[in-house]
Short mmCIF file of C-alpha atoms in Angstrom, two decimals:
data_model
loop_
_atom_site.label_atom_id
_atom_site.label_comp_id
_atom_site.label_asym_id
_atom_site.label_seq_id
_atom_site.Cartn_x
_atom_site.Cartn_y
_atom_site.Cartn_z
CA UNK D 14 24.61 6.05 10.96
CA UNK D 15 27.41 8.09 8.79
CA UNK D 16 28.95 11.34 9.36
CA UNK D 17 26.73 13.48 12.23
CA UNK D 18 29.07 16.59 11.17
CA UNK D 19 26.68 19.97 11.42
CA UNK D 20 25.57 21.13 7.78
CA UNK D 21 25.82 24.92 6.99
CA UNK D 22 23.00 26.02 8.37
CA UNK D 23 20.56 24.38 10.34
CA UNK D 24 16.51 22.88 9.55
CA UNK D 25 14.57 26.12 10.62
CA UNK D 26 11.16 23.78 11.51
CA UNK D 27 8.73 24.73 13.83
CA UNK D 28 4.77 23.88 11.51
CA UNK D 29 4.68 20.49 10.99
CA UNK D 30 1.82 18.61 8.45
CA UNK D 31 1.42 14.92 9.42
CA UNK D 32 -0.62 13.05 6.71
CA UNK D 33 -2.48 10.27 8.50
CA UNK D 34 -3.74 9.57 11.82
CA UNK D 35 -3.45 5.89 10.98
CA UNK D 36 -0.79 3.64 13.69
CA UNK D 37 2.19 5.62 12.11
CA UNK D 38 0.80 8.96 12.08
CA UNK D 39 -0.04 8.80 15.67
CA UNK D 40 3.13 7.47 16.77
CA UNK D 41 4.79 10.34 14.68
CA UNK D 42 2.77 13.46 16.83
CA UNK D 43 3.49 11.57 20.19
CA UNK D 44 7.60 11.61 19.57
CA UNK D 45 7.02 15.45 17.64
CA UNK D 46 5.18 16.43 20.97
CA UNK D 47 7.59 14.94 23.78
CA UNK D 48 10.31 17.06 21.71
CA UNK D 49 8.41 20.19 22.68
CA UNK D 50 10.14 21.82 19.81
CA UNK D 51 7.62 22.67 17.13
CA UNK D 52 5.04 25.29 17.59
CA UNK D 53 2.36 23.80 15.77
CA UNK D 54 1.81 20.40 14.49
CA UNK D 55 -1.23 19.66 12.94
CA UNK D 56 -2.57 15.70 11.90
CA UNK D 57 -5.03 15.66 8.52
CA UNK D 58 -7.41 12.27 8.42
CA UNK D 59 -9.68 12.52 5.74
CA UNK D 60 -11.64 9.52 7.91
CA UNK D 61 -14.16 10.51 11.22
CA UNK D 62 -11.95 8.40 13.59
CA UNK D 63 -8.51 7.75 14.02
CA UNK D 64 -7.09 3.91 13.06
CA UNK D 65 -6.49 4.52 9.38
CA UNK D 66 -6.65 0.90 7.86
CA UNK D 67 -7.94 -0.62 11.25
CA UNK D 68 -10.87 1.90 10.74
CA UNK D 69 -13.37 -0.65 9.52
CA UNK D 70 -16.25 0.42 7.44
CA UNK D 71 -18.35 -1.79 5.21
CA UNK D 72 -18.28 0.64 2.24
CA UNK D 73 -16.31 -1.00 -0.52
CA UNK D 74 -14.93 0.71 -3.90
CA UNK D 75 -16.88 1.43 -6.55
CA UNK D 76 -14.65 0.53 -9.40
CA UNK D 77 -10.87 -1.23 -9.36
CA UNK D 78 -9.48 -1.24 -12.96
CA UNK D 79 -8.80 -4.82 -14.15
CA UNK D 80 -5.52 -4.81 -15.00
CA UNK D 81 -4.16 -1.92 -12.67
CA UNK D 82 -0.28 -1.52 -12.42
CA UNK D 83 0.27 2.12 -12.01
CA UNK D 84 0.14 3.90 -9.59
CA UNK D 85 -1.49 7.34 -11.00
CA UNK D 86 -5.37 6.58 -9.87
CA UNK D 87 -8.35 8.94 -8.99
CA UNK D 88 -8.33 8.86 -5.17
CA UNK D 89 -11.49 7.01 -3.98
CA UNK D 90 -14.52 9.16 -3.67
CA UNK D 91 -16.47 9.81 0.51
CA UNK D 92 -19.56 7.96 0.70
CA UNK D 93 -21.97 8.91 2.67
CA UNK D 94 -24.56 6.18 4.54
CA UNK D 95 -27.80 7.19 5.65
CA UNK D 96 -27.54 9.37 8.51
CA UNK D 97 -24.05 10.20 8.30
CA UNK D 98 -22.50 13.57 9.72
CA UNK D 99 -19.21 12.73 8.02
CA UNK D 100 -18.45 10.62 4.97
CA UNK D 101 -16.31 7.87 5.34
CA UNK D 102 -13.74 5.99 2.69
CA UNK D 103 -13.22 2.51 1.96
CA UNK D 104 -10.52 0.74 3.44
CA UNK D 105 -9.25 -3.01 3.08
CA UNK D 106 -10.70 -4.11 6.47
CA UNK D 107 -12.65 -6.88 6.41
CA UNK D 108 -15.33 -8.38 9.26
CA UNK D 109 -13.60 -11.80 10.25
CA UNK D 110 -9.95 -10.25 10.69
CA UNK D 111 -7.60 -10.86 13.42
CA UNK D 112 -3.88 -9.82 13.50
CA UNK D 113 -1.18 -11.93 12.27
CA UNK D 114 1.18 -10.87 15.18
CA UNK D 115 1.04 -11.41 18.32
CA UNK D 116 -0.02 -8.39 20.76
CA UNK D 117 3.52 -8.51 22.63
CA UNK D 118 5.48 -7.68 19.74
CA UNK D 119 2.54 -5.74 18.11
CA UNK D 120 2.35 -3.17 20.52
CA UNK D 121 3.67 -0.14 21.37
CA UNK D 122 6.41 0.29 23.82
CA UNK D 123 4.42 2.33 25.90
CA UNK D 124 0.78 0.78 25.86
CA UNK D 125 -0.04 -2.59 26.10
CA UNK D 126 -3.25 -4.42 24.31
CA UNK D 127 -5.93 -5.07 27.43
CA UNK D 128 -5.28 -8.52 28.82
CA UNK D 129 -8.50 -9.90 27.83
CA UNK D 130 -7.21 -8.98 23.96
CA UNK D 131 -6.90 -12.43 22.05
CA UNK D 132 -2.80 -13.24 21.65
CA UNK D 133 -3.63 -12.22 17.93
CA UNK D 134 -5.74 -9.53 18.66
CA UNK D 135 -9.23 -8.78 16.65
CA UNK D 136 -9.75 -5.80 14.29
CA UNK D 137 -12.21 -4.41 16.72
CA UNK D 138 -9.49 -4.88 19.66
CA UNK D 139 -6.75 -2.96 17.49
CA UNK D 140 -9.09 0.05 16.29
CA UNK D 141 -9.93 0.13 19.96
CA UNK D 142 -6.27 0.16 20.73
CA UNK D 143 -5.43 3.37 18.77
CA UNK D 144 -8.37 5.23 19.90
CA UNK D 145 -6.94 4.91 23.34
CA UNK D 146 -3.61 5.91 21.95
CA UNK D 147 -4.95 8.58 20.26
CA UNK D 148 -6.19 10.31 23.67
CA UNK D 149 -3.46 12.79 24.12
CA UNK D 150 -3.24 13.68 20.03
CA UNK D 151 -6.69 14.08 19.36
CA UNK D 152 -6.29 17.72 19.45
CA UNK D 153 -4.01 18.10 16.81
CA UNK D 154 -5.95 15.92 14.65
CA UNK D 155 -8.28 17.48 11.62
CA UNK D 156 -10.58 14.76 11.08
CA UNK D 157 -13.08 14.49 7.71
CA UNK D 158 -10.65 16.32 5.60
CA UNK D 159 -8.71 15.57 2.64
CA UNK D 160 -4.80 16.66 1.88
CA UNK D 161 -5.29 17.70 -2.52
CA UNK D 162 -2.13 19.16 -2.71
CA UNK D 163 1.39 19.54 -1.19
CA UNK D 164 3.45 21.75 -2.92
CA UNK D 165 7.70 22.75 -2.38
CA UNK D 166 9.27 25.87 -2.60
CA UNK D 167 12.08 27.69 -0.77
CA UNK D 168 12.65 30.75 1.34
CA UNK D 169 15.69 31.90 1.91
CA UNK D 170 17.61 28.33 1.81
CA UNK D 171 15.05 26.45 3.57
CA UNK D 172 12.42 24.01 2.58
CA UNK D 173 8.93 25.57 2.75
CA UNK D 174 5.68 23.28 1.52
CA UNK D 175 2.18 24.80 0.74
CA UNK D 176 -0.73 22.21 1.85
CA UNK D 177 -4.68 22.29 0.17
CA UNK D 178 -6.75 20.40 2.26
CA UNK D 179 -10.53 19.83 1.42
CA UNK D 180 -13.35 19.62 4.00
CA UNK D 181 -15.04 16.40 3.44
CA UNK D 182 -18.04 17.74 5.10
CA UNK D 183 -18.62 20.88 3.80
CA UNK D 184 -15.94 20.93 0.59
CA UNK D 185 -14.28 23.96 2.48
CA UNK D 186 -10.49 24.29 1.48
CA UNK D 187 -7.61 25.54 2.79
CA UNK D 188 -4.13 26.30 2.44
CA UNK D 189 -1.86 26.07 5.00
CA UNK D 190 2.06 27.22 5.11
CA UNK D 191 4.48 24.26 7.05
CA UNK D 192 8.14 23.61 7.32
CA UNK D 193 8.11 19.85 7.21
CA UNK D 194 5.69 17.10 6.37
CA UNK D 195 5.27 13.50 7.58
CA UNK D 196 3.14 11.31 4.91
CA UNK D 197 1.95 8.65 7.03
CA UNK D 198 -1.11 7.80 4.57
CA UNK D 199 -0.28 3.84 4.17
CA UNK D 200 0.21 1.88 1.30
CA UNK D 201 -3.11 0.32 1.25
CA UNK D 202 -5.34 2.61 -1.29
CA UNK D 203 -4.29 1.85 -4.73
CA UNK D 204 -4.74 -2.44 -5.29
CA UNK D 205 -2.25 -3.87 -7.86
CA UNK D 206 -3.94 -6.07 -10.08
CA UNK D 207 -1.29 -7.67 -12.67
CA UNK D 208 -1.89 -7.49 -16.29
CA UNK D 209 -1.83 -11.02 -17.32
CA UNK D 210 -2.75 -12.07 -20.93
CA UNK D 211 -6.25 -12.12 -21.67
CA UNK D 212 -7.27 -10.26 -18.61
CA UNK D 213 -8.61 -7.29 -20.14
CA UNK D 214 -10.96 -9.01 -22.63
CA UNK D 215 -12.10 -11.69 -19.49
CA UNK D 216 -12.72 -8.84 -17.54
CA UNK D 217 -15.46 -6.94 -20.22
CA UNK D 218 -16.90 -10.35 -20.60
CA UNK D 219 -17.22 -11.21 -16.95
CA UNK D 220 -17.05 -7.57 -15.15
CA UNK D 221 -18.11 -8.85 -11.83
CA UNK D 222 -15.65 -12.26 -11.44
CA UNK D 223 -12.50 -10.34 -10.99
CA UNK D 224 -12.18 -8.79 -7.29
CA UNK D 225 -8.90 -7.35 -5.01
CA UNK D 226 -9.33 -8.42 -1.46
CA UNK D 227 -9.58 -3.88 -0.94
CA UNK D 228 -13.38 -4.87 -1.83
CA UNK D 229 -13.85 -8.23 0.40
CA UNK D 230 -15.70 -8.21 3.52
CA UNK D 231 -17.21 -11.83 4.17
CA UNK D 232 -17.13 -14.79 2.68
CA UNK D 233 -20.63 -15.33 2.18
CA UNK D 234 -21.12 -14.01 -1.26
CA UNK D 235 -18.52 -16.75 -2.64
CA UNK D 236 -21.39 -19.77 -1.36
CA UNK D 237 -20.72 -22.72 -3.70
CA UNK D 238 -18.80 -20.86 -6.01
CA UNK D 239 -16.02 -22.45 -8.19
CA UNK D 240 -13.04 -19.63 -6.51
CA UNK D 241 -9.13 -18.82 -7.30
CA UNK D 242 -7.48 -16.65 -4.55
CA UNK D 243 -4.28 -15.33 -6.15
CA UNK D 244 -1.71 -14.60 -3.72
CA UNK D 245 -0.01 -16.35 -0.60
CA UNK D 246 0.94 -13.42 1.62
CA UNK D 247 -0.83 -12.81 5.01
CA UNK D 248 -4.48 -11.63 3.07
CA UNK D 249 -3.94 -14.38 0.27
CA UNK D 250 -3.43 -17.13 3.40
CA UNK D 251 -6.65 -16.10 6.08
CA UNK D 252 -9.50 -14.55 3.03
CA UNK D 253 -8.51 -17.99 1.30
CA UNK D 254 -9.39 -20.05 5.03
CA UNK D 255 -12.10 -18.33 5.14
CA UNK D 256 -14.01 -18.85 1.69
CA UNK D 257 -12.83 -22.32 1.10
CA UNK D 258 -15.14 -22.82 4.06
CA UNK D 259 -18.20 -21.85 1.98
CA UNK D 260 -17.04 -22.06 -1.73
CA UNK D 261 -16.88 -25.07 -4.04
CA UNK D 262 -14.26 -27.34 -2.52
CA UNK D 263 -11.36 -27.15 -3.03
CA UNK D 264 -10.87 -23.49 -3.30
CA UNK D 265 -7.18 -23.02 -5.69
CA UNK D 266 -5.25 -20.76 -4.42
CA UNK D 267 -2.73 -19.25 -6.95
CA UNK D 268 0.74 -18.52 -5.39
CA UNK D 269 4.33 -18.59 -6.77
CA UNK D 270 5.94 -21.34 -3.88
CA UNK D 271 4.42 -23.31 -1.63
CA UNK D 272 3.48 -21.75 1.59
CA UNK D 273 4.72 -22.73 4.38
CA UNK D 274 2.38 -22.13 7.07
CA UNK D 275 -0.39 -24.87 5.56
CA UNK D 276 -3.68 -23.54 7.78
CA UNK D 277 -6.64 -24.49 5.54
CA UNK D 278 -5.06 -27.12 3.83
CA UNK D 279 -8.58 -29.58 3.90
CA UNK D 280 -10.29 -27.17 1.87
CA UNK D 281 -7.79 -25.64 -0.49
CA UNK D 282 -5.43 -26.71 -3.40
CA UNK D 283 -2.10 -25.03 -4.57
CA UNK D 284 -1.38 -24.30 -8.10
CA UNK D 285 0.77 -22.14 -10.08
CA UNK D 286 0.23 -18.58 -10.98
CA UNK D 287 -2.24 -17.81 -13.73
CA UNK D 288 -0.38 -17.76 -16.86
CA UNK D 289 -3.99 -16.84 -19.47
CA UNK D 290 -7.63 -16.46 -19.63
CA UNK D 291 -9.33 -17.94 -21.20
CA UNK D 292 -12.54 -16.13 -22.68
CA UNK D 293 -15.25 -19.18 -24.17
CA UNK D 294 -14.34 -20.68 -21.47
CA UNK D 295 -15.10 -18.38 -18.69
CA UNK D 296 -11.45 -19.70 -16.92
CA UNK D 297 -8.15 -19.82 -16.72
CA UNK D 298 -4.84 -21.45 -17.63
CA UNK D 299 -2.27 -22.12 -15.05
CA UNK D 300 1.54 -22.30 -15.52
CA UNK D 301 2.06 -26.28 -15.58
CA UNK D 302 -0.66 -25.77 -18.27
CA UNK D 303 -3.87 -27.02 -15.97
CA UNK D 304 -7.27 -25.35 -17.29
CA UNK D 305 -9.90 -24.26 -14.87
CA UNK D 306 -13.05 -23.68 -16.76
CA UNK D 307 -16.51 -21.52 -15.50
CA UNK D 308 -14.87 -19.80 -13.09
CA UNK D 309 -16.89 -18.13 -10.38
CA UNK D 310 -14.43 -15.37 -8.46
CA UNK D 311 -11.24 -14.65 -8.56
CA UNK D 312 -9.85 -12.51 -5.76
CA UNK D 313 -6.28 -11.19 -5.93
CA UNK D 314 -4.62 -10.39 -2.45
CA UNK D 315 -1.45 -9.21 -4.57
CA UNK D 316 -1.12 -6.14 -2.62
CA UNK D 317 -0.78 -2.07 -3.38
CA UNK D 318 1.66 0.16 -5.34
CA UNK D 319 2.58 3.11 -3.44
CA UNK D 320 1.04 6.71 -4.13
CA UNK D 321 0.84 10.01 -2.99
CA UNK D 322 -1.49 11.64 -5.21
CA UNK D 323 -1.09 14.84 -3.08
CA UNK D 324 2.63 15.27 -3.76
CA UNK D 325 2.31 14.95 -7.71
CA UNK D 326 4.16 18.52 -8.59
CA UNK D 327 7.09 17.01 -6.58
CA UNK D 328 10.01 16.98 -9.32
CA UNK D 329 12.28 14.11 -9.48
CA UNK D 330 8.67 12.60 -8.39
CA UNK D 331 8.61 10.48 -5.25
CA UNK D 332 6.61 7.92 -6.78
CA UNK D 333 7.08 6.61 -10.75
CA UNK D 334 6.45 3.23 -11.17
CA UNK D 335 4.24 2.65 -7.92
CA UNK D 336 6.35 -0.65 -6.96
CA UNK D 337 9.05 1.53 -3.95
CA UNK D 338 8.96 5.34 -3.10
CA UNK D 339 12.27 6.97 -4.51
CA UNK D 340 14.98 9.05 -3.11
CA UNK D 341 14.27 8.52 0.69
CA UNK D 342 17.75 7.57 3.13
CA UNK D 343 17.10 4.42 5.43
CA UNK D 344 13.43 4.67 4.00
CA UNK D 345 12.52 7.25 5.86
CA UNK D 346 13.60 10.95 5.08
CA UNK D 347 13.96 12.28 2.10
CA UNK D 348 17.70 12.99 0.42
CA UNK D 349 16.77 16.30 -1.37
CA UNK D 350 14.13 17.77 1.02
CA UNK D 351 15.01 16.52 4.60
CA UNK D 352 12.10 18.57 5.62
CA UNK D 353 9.72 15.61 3.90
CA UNK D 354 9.72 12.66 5.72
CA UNK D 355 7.39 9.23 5.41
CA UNK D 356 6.90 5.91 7.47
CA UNK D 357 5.79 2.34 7.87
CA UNK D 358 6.56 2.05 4.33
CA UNK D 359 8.69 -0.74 4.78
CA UNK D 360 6.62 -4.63 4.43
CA UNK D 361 6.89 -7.58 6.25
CA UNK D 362 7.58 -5.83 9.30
CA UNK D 363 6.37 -5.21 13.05
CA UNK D 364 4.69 -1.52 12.19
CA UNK D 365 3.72 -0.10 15.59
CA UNK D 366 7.41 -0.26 16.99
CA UNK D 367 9.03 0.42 13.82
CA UNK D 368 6.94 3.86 13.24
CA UNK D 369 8.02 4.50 16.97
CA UNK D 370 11.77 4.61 16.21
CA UNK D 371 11.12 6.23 12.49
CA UNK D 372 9.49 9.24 14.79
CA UNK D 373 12.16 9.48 17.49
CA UNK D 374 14.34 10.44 14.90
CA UNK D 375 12.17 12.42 12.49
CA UNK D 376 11.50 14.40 16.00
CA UNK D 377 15.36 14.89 16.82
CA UNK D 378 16.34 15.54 13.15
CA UNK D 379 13.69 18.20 13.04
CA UNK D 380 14.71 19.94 16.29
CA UNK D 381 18.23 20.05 15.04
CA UNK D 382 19.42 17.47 18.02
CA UNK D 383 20.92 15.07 15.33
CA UNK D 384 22.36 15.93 11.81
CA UNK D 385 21.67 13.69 8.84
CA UNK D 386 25.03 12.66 6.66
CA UNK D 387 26.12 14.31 4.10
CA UNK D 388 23.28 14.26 0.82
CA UNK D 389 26.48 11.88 -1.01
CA UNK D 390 26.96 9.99 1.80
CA UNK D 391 22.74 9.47 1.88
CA UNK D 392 22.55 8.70 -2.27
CA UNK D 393 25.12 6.27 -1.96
CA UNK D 394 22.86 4.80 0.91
CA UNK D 395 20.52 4.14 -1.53
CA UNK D 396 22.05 3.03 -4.60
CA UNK D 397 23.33 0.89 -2.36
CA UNK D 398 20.20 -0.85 -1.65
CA UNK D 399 18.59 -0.71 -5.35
CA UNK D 400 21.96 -2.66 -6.53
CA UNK D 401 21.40 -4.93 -3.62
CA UNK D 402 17.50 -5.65 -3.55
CA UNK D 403 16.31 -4.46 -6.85
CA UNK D 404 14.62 -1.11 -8.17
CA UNK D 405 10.85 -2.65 -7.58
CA UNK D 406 8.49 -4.08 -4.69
CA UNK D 407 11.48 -5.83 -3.19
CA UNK D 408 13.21 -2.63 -1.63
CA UNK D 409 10.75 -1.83 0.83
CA UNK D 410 10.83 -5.54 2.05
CA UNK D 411 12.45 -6.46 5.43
CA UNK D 412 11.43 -9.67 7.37
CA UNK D 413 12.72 -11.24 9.97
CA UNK D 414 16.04 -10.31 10.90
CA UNK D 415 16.29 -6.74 9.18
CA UNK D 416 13.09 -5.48 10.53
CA UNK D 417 14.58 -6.20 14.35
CA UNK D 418 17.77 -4.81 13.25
CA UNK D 419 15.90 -1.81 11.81
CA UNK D 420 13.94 -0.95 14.63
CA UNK D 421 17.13 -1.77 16.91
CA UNK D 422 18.86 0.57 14.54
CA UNK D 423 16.17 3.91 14.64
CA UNK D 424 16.74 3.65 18.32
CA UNK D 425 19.89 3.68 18.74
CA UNK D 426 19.77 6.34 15.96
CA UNK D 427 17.95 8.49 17.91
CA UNK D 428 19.73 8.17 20.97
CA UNK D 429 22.73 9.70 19.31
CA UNK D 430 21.28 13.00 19.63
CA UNK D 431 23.28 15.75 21.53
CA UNK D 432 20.43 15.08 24.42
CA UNK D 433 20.03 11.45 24.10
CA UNK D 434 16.44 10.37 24.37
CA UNK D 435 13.78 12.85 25.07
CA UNK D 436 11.11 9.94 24.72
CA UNK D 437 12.86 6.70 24.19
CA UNK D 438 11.58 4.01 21.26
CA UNK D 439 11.51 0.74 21.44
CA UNK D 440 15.05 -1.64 21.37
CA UNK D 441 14.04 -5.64 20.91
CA UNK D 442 16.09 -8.09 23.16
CA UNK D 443 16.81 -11.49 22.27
CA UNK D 444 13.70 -12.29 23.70
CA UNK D 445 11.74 -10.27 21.57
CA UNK D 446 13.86 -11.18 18.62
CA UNK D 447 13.18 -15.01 19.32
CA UNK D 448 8.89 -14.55 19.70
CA UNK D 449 9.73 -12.71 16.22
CA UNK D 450 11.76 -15.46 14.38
CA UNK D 451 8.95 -18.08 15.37
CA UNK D 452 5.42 -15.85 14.87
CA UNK D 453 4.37 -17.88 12.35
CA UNK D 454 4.65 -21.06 14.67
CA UNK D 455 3.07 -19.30 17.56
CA UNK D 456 -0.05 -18.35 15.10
CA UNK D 457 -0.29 -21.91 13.83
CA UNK D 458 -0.50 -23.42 17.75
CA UNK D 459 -2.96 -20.27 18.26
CA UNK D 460 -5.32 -21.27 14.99
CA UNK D 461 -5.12 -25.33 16.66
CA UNK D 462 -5.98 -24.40 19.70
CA UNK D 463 -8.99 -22.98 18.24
CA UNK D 464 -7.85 -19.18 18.27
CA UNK D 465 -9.24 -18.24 21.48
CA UNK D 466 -5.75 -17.48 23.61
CA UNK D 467 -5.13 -14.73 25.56
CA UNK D 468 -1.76 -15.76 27.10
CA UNK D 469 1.29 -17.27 25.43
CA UNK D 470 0.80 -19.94 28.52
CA UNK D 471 -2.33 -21.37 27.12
CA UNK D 472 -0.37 -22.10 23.72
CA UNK D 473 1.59 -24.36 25.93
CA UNK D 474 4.78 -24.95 27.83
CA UNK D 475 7.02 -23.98 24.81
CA UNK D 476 5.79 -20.68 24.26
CA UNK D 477 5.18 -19.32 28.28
CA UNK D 478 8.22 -17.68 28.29
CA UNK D 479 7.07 -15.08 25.99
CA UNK D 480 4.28 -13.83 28.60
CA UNK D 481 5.75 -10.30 29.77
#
């Protein structure tokens, strides 16, 4: 992990501001806790229950600029239903959702999903999940309130940060001194939308065609509608399955190479990204040069740029472009201001177990049982990876092998600490690394088999091994 040589003088934390109590967040105060190094550590959620994206609520955005490509958006605004003692904020959850990996690698290495939990467990099984987690956090946790503002300065050689949090209840604010902060806020707020010629003027003609899947719930609205679902990923591939069920058939799904996993296939059609729109004619024209004409809905599942409106005074900023967050060693902790770490930014990835061995070390860094390399040694880390991956949406994607290799690595990371593990994160086996390499085969038997599997058994004799 490069050179664990002591710096001049050592991190001097003891308040520590975790952003989040989404998976990441909560995973974060367990590891800061088992330390028992920190005298106060305090978790913000500007949501009434823990969960962070698994928090479903029906609420959807207001308003998603068509084209939106950067990063530097209005945070959404509370709503409040009927009745409500706490406002709540839209999130991309939608009703029909159920994980796409299974609950043995999904987990965390210290609680399993209930046995009754489908293999690909429900969003109503996972928000359960992480309330049960949560149990021995909650008390850190400020629920209903909103982080405005983090701001840096320095006392006396060591990082200090200034946090504004807002009541969402009663607008109340504060601000609070701490010595090191943890954003663990997600990467699922701010949709990208590409700008694609044409899209702007289709878009004032036809405001309500356009959607991001951060604003679908069902697929009932899209009945007999003539729809193009842009994107192949994970949200492109199941809110595609399920409209094609109830739109015009076939439903087109827009993607860049053919997908593999080919769930769906009765009811949809591949074609080529979206090259123009075409205005009179209320459609579009693809890349081979097909035309699609009175188009009903188009719903991009392209994803979200990162931002963290709350760190905007932050100079070099964290965040420019929205596409990676800059500056950060082994995308983690950042190279200027150890004292400022984030996780789970990292896609294509097992999250729970990950954010597990990102907090084992943020938790032994921070308690001065394991000294970061040199800032060179940690800037050359990085360059390292822009040469290698690309200065955009690529550098924060892993896959299957890095992200077992990664989460392999953070342990072993942390155990390098002058008292080895004080509360030890996960390390995959080959066993674990094999169910990883073949998820997507194990989801396809699941979806066959009618998605109702509890076991790895039931998927058949090719898979029982897995069962642990």
């Amino acid at each position: 992990m490069g050179s664990l040589l002591p710096p001049s003088g050592s991190l001097q934390v003891k308040r520590v501001a975790i952003i989040g109590a989404g998976p990441s967040g909560l995973a974060v105060a367990k590891y800061l806790l088992a330390e028992n190094a920190f005298d106060k550590i305090d978790i913000y959620e500007q949501q009434a229950e823990v969960g962070g994206v698994w928090n479903y609520n029906a609420n959807i955005t207001d308003h998603i600029p068509v084209p939106q490509t950067a990063p530097l958006v209005t945070p959404d605004e509370p709503i409040w239903p009927p009745g409500a003692v706490a406002p709540l904020f839209p999130n991309p959850m939608y009703d029909r959702l159920i994980t796409n990996i299974p609950k043995h690698l999904m987990q965390y290495s210290d609680q399993a999903f209930l046995p009754q939990s489908l293999l690909f467990p429900t969003r109503e099984d996972v928000q359960d999940y992480l309330i049960k987690y949560s149990q021995d956090v909650r008390h850190l946790i400020i629920f209903s309130t909103q982080v405005e503002d983090i701001s840096f300065s320095q006392e006396n050689g060591q990082d200090r940060w200034s946090l504004t949090a807002r009541s969402t209840i009663d607008s109340k604010v504060a601000k609070i001194p701490y010595d090191a902060i943890v954003v663990a806020n997600g990467h699922y707020s701010v949709p990208f939308i590409p700008s694609v010629p044409g899209i702007q003027a289709f878009q004032a003609k036809y405001p309500s065609v356009i959607s991001h899947s951060k604003n679908y719930r069902s697929p009932q609205s899209f009945r007999n509608q003539k729809v193009i679902v842009v994107g192949g990923g994970p949200s492109g591939l199941d809110i595609g399955n399920q409209i094609s069920v109830v739109c015009q058939k076939p439903l087109l799904n827009s993607v860049r190479s053919e997908e593999p996993l080919k769930l769906g296939k009765e009811n949809k059609e591949e074609v080529p990204p979206i090259a123009e729109y075409l205005i009179e004619e209320g459609g579009v024209r693809f890349e081979d040069g097909r035309v699609e004409k009175d188009i009903d809905a188009i719903v991009y599942c392209t994803g979200y740029l990162y931002a963290c409106p709350f760190l905007r005074s932050l100079d070099p900023p964290i965040v420019t472009t929205g596409r990676r967050v800059i500056g950060l060693y082994k995308q983690l902790i950042h190279i200027s201001h150890p004292t400022l770490a984030f996780t789970a930014l990292s896609k294509k990835v097992i999250p729970f177990p990950v954010s597990e061995g990102q907090a084992a070390v943020i938790a032994k860094v921070w308690s001065n049982k394991l000294v970061l390399p040199e800032e060179n040694i940690m800037n050359a880390w990085e360059k390292k990876q822009v040469e290698e991956i690309g200065d955009n949406t690529n550098f924060h994607i892993l896959g299957y092998p890095k992200d077992a290799d990664y989460i392999n690595e953070l342990h072993d990371w942390a155990g390098c600490a002058e008292d080895g593990f004080t509360k030890e994160p996960p390390y995959w086996d080959e066993q674990q690394r094999h169910m990883r390499s073949m998820f997507m085969d194990i989801r396809k038997r699941f979806v066959e088999l009618g998605g109702k599997a509890t076991t790895m058994k039931e998927l058949g004799p090719e898979f029982e091994n897995f069962d642990r």
